[in-house]
Coordinates of C-alpha atoms and ligand atoms in Angstrom, one line a residue:
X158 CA -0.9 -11.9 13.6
X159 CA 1.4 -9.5 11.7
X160 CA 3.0 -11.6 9.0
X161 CA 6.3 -12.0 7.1
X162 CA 6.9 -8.5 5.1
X163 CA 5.8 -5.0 6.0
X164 CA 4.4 -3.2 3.3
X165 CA 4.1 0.2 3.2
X166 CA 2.6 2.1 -0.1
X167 CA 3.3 5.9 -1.1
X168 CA 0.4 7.0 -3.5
X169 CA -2.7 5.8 -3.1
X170 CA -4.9 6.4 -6.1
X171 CA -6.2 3.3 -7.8
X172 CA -3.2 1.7 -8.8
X173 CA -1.8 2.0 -5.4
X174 CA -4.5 1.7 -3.8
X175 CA -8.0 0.2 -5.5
X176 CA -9.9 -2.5 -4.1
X177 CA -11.1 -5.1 -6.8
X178 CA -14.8 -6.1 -6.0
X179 CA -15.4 -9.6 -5.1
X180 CA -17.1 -10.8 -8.2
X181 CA -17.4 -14.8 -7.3
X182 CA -18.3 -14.6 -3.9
X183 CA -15.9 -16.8 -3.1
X184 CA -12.6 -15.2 -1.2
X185 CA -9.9 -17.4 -2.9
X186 CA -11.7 -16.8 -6.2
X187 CA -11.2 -13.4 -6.2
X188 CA -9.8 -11.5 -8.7
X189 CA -6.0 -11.2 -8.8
X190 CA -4.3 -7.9 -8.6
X191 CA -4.8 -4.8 -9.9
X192 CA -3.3 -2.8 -7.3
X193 CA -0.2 -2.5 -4.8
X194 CA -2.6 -2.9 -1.9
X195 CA -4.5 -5.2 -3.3
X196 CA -1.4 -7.6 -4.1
X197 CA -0.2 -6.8 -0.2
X198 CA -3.5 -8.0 0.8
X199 CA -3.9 -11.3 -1.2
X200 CA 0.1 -12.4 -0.8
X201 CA -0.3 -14.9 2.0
X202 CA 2.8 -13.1 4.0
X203 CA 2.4 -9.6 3.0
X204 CA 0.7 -7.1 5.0
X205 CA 0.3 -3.2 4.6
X206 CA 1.4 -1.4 7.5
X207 CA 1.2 1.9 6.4
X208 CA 0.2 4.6 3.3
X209 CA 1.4 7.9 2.5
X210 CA -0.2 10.7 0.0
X211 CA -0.1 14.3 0.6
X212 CA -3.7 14.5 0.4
X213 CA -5.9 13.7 3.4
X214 CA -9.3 12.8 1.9
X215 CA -7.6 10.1 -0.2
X216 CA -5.7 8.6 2.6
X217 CA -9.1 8.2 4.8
X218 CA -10.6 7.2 2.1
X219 CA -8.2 4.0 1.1
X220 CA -7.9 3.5 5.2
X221 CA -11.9 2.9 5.3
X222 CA -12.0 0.7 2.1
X223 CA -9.3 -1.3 3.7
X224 CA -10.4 -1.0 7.3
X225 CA -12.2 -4.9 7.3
X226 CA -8.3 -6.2 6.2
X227 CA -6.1 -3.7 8.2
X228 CA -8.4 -1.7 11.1
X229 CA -4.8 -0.3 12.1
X230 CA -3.5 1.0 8.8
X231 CA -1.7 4.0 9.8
X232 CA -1.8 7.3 7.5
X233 CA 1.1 9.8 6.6
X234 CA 2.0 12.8 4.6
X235 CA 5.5 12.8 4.2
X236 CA 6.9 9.6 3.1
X237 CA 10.2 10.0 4.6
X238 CA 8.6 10.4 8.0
X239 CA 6.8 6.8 7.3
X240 CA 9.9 5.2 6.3
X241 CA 11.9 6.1 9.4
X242 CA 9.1 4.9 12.0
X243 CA 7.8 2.2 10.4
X244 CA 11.0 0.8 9.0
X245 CA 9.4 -1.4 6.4
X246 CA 10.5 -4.8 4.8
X247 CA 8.8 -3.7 1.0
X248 CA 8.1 -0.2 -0.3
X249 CA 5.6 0.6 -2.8
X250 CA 6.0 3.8 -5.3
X251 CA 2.8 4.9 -7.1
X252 CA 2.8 8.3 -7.5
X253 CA 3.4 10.4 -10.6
X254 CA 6.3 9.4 -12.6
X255 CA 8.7 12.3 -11.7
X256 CA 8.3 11.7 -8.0
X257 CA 9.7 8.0 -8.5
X258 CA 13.2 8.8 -8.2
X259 CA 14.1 10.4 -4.2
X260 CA 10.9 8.1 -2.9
X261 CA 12.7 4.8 -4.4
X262 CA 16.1 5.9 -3.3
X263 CA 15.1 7.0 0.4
X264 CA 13.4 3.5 0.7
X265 CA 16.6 1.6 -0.7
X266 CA 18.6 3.7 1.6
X267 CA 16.5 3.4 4.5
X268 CA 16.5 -0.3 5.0
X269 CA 13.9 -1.7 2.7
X270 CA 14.0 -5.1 1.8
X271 CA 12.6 -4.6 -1.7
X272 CA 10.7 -2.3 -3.6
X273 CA 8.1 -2.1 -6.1
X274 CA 7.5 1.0 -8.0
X275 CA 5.2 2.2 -10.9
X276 CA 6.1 2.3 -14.3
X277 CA 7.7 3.9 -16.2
X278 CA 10.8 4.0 -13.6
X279 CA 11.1 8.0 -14.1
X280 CA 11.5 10.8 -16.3
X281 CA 15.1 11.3 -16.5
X282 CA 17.5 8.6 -17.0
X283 CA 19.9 10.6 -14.4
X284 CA 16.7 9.5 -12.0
X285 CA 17.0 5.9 -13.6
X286 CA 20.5 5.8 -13.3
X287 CA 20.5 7.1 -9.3
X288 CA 17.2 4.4 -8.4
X289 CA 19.7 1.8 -10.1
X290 CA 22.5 3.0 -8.1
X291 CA 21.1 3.4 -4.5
X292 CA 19.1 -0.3 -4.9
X293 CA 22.4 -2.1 -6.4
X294 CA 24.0 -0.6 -3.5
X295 CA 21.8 -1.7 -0.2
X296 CA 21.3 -5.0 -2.4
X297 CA 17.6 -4.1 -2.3
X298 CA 16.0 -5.9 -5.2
X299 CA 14.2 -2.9 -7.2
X300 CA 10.9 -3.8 -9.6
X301 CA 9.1 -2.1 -12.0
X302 CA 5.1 -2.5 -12.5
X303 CA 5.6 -3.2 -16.5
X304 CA 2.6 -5.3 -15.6
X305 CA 2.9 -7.4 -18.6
X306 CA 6.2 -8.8 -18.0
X307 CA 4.0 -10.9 -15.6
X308 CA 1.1 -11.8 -17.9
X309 CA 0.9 -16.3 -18.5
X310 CA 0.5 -15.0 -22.2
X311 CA 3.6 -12.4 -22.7
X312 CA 6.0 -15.0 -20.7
X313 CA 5.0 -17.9 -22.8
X314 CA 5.8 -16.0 -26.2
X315 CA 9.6 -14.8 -24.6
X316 CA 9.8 -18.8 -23.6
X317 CA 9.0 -19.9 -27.5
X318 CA 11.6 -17.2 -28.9
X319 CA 14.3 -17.8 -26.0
X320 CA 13.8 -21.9 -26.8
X321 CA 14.9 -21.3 -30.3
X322 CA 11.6 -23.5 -31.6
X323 CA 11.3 -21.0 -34.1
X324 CA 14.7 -19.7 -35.1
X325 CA 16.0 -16.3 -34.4
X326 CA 13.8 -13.4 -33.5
X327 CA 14.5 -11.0 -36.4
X328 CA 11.4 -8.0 -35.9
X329 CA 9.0 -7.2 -34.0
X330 CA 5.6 -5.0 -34.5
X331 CA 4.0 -3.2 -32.1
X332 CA 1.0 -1.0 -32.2
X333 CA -1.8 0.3 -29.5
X334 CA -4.8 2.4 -30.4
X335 CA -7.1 4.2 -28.1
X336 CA -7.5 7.4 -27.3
X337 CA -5.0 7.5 -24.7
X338 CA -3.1 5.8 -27.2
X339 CA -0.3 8.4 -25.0
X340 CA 3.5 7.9 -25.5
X341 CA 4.5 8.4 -21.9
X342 CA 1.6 7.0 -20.0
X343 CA 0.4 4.1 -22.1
X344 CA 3.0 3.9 -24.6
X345 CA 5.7 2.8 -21.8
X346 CA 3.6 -0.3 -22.0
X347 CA 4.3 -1.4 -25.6
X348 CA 8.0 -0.2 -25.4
X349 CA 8.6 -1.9 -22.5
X350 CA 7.0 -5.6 -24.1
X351 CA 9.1 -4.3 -27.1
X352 CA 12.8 -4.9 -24.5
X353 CA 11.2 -7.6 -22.8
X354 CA 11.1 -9.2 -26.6
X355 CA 14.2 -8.3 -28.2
X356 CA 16.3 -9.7 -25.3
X357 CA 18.8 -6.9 -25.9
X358 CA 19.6 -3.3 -25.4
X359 CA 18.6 -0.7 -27.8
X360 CA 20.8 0.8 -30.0
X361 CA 19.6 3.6 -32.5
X362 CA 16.6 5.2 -33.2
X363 CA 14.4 7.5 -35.6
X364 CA 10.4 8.8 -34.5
X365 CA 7.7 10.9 -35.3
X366 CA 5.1 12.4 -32.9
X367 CA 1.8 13.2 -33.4
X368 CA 1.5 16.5 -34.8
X369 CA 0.7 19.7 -32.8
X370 CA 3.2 18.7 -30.4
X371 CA 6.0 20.7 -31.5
X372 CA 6.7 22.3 -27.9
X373 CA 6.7 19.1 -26.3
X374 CA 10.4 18.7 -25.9
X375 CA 10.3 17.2 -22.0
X376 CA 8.4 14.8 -20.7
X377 CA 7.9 16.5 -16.8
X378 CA 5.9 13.6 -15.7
X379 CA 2.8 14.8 -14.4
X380 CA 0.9 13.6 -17.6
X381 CA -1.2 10.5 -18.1
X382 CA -5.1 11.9 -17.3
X383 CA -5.6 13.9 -20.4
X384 CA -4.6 12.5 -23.5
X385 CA -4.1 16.4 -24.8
X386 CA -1.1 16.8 -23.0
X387 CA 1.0 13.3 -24.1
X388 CA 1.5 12.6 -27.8
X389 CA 1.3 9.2 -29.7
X390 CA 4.4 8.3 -31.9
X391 CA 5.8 6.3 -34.2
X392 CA 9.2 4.8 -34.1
X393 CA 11.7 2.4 -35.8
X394 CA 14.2 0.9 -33.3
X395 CA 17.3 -0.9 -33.8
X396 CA 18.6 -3.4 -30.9
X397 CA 22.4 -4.1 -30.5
X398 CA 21.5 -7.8 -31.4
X399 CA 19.9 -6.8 -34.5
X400 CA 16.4 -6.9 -33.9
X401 CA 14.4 -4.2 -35.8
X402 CA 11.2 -3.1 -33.8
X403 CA 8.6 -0.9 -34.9
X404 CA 6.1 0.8 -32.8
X405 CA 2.9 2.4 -33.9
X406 CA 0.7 4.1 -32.1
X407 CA -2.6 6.3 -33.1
X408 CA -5.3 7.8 -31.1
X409 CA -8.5 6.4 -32.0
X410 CA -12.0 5.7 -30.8
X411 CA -11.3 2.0 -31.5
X412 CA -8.7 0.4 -28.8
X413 CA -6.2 -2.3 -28.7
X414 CA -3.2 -3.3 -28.9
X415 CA -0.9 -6.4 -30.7
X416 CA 2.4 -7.4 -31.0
X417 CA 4.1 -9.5 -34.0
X418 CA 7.1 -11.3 -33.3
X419 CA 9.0 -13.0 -36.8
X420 CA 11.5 -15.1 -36.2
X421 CA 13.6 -17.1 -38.7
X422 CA 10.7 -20.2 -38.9
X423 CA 7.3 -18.9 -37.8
X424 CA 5.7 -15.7 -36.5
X425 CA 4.1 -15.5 -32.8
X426 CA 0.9 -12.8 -32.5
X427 CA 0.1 -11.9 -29.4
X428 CA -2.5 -9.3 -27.9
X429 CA -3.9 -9.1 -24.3
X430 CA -6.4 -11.6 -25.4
X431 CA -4.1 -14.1 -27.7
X432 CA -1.5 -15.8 -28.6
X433 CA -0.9 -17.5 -31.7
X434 CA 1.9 -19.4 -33.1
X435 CA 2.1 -19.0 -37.3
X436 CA 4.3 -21.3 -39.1
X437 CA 4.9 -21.7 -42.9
X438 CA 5.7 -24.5 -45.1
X439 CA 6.2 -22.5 -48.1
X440 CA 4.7 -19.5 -49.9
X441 CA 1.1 -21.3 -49.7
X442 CA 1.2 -23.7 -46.6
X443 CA 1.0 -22.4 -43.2
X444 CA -0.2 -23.2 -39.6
X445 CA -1.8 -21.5 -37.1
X446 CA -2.2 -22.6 -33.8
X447 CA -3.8 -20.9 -30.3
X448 CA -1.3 -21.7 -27.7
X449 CA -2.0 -22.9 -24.8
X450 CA -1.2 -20.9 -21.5
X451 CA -0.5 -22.5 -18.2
X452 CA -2.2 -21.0 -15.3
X453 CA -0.4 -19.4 -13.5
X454 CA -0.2 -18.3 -9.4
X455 CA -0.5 -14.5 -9.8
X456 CA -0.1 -11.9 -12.3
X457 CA 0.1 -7.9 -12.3
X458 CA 1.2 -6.6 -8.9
X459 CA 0.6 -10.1 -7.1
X460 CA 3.3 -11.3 -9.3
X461 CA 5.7 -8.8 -9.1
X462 CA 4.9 -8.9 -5.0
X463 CA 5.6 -12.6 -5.3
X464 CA 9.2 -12.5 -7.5
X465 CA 10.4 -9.6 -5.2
X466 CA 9.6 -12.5 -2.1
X467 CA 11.0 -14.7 -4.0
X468 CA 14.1 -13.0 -4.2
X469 CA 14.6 -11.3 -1.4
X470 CA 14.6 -15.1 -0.1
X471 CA 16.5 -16.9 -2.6
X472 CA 18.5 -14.0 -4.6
X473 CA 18.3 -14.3 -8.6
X474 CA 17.6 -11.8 -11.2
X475 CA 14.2 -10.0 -11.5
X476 CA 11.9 -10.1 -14.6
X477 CA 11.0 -6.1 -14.6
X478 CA 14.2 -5.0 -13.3
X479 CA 15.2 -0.9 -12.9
X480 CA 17.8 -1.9 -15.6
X481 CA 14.9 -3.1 -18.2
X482 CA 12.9 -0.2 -17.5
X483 CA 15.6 1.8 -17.9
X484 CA 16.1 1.1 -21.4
X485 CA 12.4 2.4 -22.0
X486 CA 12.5 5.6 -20.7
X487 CA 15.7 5.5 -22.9
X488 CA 13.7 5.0 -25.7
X489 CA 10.8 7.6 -25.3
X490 CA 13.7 10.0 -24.3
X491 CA 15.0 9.6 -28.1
X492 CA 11.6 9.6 -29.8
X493 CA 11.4 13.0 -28.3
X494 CA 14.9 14.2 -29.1
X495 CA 14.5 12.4 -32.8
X496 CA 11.3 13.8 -33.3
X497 CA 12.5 18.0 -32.6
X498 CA 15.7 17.5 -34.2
X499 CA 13.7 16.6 -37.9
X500 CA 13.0 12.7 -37.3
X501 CA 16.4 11.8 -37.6
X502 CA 18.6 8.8 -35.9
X503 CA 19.3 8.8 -32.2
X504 CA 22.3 6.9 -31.3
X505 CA 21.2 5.9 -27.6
Ligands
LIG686 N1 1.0 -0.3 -14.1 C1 -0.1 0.3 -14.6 O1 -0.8 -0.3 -15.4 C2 -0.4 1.7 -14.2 C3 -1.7 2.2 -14.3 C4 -2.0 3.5 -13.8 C5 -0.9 4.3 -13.4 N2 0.3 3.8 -13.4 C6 1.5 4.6 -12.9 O2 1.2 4.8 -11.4 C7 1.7 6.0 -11.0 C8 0.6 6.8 -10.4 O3 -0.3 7.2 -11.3 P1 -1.5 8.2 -11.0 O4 -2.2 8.5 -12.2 O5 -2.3 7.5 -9.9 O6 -0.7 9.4 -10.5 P2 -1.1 10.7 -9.7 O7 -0.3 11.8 -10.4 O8 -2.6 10.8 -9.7 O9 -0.5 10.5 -8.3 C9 -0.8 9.5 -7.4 C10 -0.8 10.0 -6.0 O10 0.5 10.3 -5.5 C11 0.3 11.3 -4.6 N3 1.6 12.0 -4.3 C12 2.2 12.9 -5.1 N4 3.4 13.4 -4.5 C13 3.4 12.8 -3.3 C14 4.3 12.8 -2.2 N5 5.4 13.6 -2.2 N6 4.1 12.1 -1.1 C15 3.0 11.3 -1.1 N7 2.1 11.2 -2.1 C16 2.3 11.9 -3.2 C17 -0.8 12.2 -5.2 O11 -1.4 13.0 -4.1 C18 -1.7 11.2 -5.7 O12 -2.7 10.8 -4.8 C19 2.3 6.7 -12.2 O13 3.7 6.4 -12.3 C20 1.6 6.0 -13.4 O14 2.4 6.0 -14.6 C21 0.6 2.5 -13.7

């Protein structure tokens, strides 16, 4: 029975196209996510109609790992060509950053009811600003898979600061390690939880790359395999409400990541793993407490697939819209420019 929303997905590596493995053995227990097909297959009125890479072997190759869930997945090369016979409800982009742009705005302009499309939104804020544009147009709700901004964890910390439980958020500290501890690919991450946070737009900024990357003026987007070719940074930035963010990253053989959020009456840590609340009496009395997350119905893609639904349906704003990512690549832009131009301030 062919159900609600047509999916179709350009890009099909894993992201767009990986299969979790069953590790319960039972179906509804599987696990959530972790790809655009695989949040088409486990929405309960999503299905994928259609893919599109220009490379055959992958395309056959996602068509047989999917075949038991769609046997008549059709296969293209040129996603313009997909759009215009299949005429699909949702569109997903996961191919290489600088291809975001004309994919996103040929699906908004072609009919599609919503689209969800990889991170970061592109290269080029012109590309940003023309995604924006053509979506706000056709009234085609546009997301961007800043996965986190649909983690239990990240939402319940932006619920504690937006509640004012804890006064006013005043800085915020964010840092990654790893080897691909990579501005552009990884990196986009962290600045994007860094927005998601400060509730604002940003306003000024000063940076530092990692050194040796003197020539590396422009991002062109085809980065994010080898760690060589995308620098780490460093970067104080200033938000138009005041907040002062720093983020810090290295590349080490140890990874992680962690956020600190101070407001006026306690400090919130949060990593992928926790989330802790840290309140003070005085100098020498403080609290710490693990909050507790409410389960929640999906995360990563699933989640972004379900708030598209949702509205598409019932209209309202989107968590991980082209507008917040916008304000990351706007950032990374300036940590670039800052960087080459002595580490100076970048009004943005
Ligand atoms: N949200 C996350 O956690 C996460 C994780 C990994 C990657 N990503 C993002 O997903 C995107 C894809 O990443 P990747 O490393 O798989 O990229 P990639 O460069 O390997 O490209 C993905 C696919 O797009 C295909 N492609 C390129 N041009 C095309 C065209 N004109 N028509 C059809 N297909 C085309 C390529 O053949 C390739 O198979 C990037 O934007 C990346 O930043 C996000």
């Amino acid at each position: 029975m062919s159900q609600k929303y047509r999916g179709v997905l350009i890009g099909v590596t894993g992201i767009g196209a990986g299969r979790p493995s069953r590790t319960s053995g039972i179906p509804v227990y599987d696990k959530m996510g972790g790809s655009h097909a695989s949040a088409y297959h486990q929405h309960p009125d999503t299905e994928l109609v259609a893919i599109c890479d220009l490379r055959e072997d992958a395309l056959q190759k996602t068509k047989e790992i999917w075949s038991d869930v769609w046997p008549d997945l059709r296969v293209y090369t040129d996603y313009r060509e997909m759009l215009e016979k299949e005429k699909p409800d949702l569109v997903s982009v996961a191919t290489s950053d600088h291809f975001h742009a004309d994919m996103t705005v040929a699906a908004a302009e072609g009919g599609a009811k919503g689209i969800l499309c990889e991170k970061p939104i592109a290269t080029k804020l012109e590309d940003a600003d023309r995604m924006i544009a053509a979506a706000e147009k056709n009234n085609v709700p546009l997301s961007i898979d800043h996965t986190r901004r649909w983690d239990p964890s990240y939402l319940k910390a932006r619920e504690l600061i937006q509640s004012g439980e804890i006064g006013s958020l005043r800085t915020i500290v964010s840092e990654m390690f790893s080897q691909r501890a990579m501005l552009f690919r990884n990196g986009t991450h962290l600045i994007d939880l860094i927005v998601f946070f400060a509730g604002s737009s940003p306003e000024w900024l000063f940076a530092e790359l990692e050194p040796g990357f003197e020539h590396f003026t422009e991002y062109k987007g085809d980065g994010g395999k080898n760690p060589a070719t995308d620098p780490y940074a460093s970067a104080y930035i200033h938000f138009e409400n005041d907040v002062r963010a720093f983020y810090n990253s290295y590349k080490l053989d140890h990874a992680g990541s962690k956020n600190s959020l101070t407001c006026d009456g306690g400090r919130i840590e949060i990593t992928d793993h926790n989330l802790e609340l840290i309140t003070t009496k005085s100098h020498y009395e403080w609290s710490t407490s693990n909050v507790r997350v409410e389960n929640y119905r999906a995360t990563h893609q699933l989640g972004g697939l379900y708030e598209i639904i949702d509205v598409i349906e019932n209209g309202g704003e989107l968590i991980s819209s082209g507008r917040e990512a916008r304000k990351t690549v706007q950032i990374m832009l300036g940590i670039l420019k800052s960087h080459h131009a002595g580490n100076v301030r970048v009004n943005l």
